Structure formats: C-alpha cells, structure tokens
CSV table of N, CA and C in Angstrom, one decimal:
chain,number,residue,atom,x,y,z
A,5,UNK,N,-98.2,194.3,54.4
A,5,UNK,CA,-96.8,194.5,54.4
A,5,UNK,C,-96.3,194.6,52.9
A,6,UNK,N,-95.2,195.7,52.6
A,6,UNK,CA,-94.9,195.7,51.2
A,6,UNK,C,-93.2,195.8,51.5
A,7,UNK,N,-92.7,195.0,50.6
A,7,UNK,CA,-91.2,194.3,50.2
A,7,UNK,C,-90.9,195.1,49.6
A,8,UNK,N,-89.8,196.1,49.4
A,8,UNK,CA,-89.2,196.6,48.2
A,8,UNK,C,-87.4,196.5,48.0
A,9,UNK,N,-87.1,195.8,47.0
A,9,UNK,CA,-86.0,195.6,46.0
A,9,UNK,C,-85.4,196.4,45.0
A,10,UNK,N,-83.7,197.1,46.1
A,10,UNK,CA,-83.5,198.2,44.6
A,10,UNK,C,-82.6,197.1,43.9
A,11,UNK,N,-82.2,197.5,42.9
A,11,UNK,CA,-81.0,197.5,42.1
A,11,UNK,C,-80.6,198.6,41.1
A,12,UNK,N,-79.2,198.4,41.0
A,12,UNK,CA,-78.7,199.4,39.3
A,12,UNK,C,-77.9,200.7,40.4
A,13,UNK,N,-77.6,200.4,41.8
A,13,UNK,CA,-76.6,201.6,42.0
A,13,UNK,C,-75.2,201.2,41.2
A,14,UNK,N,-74.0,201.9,41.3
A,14,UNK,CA,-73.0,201.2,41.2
A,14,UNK,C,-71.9,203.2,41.0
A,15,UNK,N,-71.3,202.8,40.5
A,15,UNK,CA,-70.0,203.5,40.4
A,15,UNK,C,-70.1,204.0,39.0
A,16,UNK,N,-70.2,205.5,38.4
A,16,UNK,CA,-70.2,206.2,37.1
A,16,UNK,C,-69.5,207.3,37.5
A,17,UNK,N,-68.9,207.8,36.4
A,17,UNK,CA,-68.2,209.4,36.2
A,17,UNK,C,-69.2,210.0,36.2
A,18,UNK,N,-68.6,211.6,36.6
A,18,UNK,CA,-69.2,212.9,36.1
A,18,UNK,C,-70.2,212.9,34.7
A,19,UNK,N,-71.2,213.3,34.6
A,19,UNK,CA,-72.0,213.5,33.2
A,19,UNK,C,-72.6,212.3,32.8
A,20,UNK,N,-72.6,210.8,33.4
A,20,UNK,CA,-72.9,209.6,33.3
A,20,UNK,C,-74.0,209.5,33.8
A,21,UNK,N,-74.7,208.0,33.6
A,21,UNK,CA,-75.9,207.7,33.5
A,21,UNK,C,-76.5,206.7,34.5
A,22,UNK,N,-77.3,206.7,34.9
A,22,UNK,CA,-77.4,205.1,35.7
A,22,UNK,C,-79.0,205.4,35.8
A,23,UNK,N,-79.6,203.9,35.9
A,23,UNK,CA,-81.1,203.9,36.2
A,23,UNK,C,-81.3,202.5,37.6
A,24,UNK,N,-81.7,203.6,38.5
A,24,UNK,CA,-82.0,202.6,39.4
A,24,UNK,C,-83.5,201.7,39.2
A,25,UNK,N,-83.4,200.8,39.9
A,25,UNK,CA,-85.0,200.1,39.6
A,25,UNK,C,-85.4,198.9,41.1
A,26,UNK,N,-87.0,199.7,41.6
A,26,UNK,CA,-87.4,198.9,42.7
A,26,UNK,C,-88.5,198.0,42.3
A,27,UNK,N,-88.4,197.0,42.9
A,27,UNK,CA,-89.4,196.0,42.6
A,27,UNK,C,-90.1,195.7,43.9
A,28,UNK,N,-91.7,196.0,43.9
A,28,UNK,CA,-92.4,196.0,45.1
A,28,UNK,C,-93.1,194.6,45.1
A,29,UNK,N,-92.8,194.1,46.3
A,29,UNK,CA,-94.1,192.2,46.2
A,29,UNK,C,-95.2,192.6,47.7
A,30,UNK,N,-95.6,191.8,48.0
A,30,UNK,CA,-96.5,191.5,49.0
A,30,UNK,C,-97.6,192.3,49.1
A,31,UNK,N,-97.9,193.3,50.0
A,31,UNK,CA,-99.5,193.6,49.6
A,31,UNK,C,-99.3,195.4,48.7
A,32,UNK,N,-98.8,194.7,47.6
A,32,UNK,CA,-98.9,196.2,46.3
A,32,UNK,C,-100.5,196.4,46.4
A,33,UNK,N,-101.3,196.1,46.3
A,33,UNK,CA,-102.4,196.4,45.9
A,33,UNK,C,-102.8,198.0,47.0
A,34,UNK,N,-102.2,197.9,47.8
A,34,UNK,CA,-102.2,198.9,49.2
A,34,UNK,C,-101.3,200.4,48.8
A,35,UNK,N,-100.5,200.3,48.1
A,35,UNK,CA,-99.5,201.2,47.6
A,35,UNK,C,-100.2,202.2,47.2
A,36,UNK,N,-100.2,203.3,47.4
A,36,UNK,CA,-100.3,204.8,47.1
A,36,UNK,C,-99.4,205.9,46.2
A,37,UNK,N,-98.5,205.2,46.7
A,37,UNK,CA,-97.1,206.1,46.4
A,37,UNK,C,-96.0,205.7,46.4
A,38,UNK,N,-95.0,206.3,45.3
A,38,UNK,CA,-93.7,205.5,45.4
A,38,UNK,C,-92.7,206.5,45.1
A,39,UNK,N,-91.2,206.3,45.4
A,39,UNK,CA,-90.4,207.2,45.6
A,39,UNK,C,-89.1,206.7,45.7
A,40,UNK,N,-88.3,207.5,45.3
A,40,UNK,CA,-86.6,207.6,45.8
A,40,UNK,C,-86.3,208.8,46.5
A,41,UNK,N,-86.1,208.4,47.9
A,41,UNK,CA,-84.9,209.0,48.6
A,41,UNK,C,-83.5,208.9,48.8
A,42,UNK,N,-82.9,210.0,48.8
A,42,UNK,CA,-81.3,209.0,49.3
A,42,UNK,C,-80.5,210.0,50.5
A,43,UNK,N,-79.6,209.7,51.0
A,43,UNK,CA,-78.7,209.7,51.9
A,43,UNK,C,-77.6,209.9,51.8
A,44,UNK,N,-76.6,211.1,51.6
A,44,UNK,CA,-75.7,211.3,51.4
A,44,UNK,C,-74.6,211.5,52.8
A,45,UNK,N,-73.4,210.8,53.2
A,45,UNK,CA,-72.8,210.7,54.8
A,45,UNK,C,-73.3,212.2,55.2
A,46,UNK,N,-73.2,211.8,56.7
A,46,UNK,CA,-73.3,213.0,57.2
A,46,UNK,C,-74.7,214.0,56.8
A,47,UNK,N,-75.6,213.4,56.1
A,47,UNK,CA,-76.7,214.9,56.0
A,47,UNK,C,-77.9,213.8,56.1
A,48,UNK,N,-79.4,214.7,56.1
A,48,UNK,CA,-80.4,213.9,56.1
A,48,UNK,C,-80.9,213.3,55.4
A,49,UNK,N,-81.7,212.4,55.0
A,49,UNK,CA,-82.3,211.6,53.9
A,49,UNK,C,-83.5,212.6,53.5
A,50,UNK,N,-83.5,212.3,52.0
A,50,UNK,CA,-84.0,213.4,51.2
A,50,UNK,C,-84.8,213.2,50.3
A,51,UNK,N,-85.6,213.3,49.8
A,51,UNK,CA,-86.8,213.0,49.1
A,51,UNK,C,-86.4,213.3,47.4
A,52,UNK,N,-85.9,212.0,46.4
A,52,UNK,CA,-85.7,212.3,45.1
A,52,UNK,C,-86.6,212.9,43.8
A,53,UNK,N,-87.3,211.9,44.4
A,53,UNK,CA,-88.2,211.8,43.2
A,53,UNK,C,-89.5,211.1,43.7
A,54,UNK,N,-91.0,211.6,43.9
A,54,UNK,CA,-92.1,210.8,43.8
A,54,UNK,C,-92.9,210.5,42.6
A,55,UNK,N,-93.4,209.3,42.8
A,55,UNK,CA,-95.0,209.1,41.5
A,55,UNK,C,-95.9,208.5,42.2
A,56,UNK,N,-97.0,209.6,42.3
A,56,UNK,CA,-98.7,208.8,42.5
A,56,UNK,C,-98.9,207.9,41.5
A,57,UNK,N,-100.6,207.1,42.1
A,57,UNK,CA,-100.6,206.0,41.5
A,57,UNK,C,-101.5,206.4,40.4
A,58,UNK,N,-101.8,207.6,40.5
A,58,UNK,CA,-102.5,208.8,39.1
A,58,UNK,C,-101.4,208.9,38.5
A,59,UNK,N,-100.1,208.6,38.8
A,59,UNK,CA,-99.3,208.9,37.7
A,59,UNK,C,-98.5,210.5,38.0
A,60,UNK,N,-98.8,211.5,38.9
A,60,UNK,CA,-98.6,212.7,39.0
A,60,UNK,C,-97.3,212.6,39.5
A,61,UNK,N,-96.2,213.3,39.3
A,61,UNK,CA,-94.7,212.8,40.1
A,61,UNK,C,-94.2,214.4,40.6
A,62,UNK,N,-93.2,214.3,41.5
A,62,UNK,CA,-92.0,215.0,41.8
A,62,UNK,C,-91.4,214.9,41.9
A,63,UNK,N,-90.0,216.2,41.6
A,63,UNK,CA,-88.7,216.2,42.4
A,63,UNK,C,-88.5,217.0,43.3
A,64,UNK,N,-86.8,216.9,43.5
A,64,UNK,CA,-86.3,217.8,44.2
A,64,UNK,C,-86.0,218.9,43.1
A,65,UNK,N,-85.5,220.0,43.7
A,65,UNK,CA,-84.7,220.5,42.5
A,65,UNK,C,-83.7,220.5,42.1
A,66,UNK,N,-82.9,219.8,42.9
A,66,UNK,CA,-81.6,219.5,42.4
A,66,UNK,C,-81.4,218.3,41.8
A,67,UNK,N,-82.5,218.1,41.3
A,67,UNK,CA,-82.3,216.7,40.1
A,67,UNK,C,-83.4,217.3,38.5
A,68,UNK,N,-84.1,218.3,39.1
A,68,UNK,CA,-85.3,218.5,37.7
A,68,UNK,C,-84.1,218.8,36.7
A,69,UNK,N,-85.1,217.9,35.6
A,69,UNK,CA,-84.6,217.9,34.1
A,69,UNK,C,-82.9,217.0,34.3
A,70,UNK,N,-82.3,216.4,35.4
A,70,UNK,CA,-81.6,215.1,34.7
A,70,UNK,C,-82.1,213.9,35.4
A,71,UNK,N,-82.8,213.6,36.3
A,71,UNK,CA,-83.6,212.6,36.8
A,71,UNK,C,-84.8,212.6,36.1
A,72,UNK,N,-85.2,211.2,36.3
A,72,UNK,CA,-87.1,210.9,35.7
A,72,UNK,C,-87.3,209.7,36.3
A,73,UNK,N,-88.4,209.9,37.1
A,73,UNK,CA,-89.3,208.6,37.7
A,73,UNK,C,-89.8,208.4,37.0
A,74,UNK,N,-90.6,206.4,37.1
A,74,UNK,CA,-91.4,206.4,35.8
A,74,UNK,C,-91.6,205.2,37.3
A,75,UNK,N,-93.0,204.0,36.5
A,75,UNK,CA,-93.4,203.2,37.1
A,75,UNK,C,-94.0,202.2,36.0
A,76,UNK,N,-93.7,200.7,36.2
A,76,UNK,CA,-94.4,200.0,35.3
A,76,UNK,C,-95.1,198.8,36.1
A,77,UNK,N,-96.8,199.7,36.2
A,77,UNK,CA,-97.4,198.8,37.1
A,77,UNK,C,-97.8,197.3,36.9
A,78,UNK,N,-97.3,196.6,35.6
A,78,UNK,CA,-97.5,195.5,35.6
A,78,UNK,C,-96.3,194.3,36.4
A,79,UNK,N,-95.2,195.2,36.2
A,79,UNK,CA,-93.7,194.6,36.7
A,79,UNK,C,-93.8,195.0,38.6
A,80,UNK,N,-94.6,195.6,38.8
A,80,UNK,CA,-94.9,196.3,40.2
A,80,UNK,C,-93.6,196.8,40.4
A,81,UNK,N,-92.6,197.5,39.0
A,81,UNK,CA,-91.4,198.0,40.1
A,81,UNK,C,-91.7,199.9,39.3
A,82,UNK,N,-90.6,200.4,40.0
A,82,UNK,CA,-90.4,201.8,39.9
A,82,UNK,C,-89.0,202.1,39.3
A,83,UNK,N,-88.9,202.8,38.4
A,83,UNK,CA,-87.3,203.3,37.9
A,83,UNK,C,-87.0,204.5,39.0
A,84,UNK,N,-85.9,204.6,38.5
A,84,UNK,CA,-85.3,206.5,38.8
A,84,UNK,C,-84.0,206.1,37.5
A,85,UNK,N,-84.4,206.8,36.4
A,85,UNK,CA,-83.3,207.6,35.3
A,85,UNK,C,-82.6,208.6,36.0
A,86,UNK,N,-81.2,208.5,35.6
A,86,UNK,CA,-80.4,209.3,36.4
A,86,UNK,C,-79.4,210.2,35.2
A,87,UNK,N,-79.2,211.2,34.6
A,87,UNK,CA,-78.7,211.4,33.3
A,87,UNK,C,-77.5,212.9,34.0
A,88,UNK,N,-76.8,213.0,33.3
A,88,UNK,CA,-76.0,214.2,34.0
A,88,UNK,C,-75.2,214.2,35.3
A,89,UNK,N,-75.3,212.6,36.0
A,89,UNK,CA,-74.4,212.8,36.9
A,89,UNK,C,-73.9,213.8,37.7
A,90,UNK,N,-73.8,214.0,39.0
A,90,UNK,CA,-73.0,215.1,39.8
A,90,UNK,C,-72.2,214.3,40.9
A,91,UNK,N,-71.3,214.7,41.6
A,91,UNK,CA,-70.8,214.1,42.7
A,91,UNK,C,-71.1,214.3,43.6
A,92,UNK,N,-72.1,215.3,43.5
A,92,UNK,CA,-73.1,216.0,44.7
A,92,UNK,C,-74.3,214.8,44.4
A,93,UNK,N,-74.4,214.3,43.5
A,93,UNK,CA,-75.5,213.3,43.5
A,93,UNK,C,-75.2,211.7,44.5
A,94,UNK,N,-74.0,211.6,44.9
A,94,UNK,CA,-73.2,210.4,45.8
A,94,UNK,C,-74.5,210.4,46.6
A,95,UNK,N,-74.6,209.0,47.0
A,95,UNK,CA,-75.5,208.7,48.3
A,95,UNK,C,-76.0,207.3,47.6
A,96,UNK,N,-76.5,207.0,49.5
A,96,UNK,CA,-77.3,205.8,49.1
A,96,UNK,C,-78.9,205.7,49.2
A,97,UNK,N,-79.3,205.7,47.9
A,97,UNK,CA,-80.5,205.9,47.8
A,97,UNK,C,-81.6,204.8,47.4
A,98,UNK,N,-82.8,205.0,48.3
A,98,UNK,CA,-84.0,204.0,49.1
A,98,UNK,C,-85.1,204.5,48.2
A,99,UNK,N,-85.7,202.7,48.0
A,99,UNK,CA,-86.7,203.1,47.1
A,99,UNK,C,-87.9,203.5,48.6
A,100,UNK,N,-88.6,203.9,48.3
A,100,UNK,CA,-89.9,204.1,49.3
A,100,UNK,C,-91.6,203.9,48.6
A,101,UNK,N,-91.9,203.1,49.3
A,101,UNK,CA,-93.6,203.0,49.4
A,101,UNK,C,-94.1,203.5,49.9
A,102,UNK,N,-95.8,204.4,49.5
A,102,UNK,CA,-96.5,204.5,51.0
A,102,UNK,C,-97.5,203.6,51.0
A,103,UNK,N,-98.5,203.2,51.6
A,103,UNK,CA,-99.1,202.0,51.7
A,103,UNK,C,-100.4,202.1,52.6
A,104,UNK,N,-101.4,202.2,52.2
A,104,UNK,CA,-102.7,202.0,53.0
A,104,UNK,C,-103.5,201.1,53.4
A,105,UNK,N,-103.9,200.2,54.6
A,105,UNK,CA,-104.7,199.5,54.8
A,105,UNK,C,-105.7,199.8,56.0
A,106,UNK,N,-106.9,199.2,55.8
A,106,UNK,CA,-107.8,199.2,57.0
A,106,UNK,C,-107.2,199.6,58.3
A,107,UNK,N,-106.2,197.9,58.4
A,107,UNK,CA,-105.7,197.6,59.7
A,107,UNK,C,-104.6,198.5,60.3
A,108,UNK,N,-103.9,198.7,59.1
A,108,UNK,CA,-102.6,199.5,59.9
A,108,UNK,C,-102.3,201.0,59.5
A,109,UNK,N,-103.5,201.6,58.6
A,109,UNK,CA,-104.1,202.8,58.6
A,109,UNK,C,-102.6,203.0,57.3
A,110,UNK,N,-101.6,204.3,57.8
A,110,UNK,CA,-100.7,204.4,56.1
A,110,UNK,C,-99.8,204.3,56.8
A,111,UNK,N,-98.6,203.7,56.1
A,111,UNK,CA,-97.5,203.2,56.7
A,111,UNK,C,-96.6,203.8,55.4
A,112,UNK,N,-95.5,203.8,55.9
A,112,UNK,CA,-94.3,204.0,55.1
A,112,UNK,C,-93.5,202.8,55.0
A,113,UNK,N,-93.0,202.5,53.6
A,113,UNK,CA,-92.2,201.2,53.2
A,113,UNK,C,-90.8,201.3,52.8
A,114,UNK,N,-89.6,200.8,53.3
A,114,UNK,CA,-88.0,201.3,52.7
A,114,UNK,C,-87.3,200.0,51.9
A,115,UNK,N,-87.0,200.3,51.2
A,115,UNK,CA,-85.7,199.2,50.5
A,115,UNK,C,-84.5,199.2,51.3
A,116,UNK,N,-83.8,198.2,51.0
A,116,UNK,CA,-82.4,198.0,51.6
A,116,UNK,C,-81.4,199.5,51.5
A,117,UNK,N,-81.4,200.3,50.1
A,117,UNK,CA,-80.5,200.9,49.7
A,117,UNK,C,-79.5,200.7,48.7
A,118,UNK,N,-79.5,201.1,47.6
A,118,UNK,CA,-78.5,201.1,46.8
A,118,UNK,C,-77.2,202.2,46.7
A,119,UNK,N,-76.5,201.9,46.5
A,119,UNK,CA,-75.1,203.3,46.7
A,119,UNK,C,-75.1,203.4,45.5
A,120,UNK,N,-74.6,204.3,45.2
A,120,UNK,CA,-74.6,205.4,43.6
A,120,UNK,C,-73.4,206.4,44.3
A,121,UNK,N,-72.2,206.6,43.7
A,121,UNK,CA,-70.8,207.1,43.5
A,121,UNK,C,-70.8,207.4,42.5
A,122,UNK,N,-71.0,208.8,42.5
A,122,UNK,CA,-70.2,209.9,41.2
A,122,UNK,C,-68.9,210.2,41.2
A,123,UNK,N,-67.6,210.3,39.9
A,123,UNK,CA,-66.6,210.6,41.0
A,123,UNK,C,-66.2,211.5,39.8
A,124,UNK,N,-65.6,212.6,40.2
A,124,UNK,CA,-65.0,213.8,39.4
A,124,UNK,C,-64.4,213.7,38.3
C-alpha cells in the first residue's frame, strides 16, 4: 500500500505561480511511476504531468513549457511547478502513484486532492 500527501494548492492570479508537492510513505520501494492529474467541475480527470523512476517524464500539452515535474527520491515526494497560470488551469488536482508488487500485481495510488484557482 502506498500513502500519498498533496500540498501547495491554493488561490493565484492569472500569470502566477504555485508548486504543488506529494509526499509518498508506506511501501515506496514498489512505485514505478508518479504523476499529477486533475479535475476540472464537470469534465474528466486528466493526466498532468508524469515521471518514471528512470527519470523520463510527461505532459499534457496544455501545460508544456509552464509546468515541470520533478522528483526528490530521498524526500520520497514529487513536485508539479506551475508558472504562467491559466484559468483554464482551475481544478483539483491528484498526486498519483503506480505501484507494483508480487501480491497485488500494479495498482494505482491517489492523494486526497488539492484545489488550485486561477482567477482572471
């Protein structure tokens, strides 16, 4: 089982900045993969930003060049840099694990959710 902890949503203008940050406990050693999705009302949850544990990452494209994932595997947490602000960027967005073990083969892992409000 793997635990994840966001923080750092909150409330910024247009063209502003925020850096979210997940902190993963329990069986990290299993983790594969880590990520921000988010959720904007009304639409589906959406894939922000990933990073393998090679280090290899993605986005979406509606964040390349003002978002950046990063990972600091001693802290076992994950950022999401957020630079450029949109209001289209609004949502509440979930850190994500993926996670492999023997027993329960690859599972997927969600955080609570942090809200992030852009406002014009």
């Amino acid at each position: 089982q793997v635990q994840l902890v966001e923080s750092g949503g909150g409330l910024v203008q247009a063209g502003g900045s925020l850096r979210l940050s997940c902190v993963a406990s329990g069986s990290i050693f299993s983790i594969n993969r880590m990520g921000w999705y988010r959720q904007a009302p009304g639409k589906q949850r959406e894939l922000v930003a990933g990073i393998l544990n090679g280090g290899n990452t993605n986005y979406a494209d509606s964040v390349k060049g003002r978002f950046t994932i990063s990972r600091d595997n001693a802290k076992n947490t994950v950022f999401l840099q957020m630079h450029s602000l949109k209001p289209e960027d609004t949502a509440v967005y979930y850190c994500h694990a993926g996670a492999w073990s023997a027993r329960l083969g690859q599972n997927d892992y969600w955080g609570q959710g942090t809200q992030v409000t852009v406002s014009s």
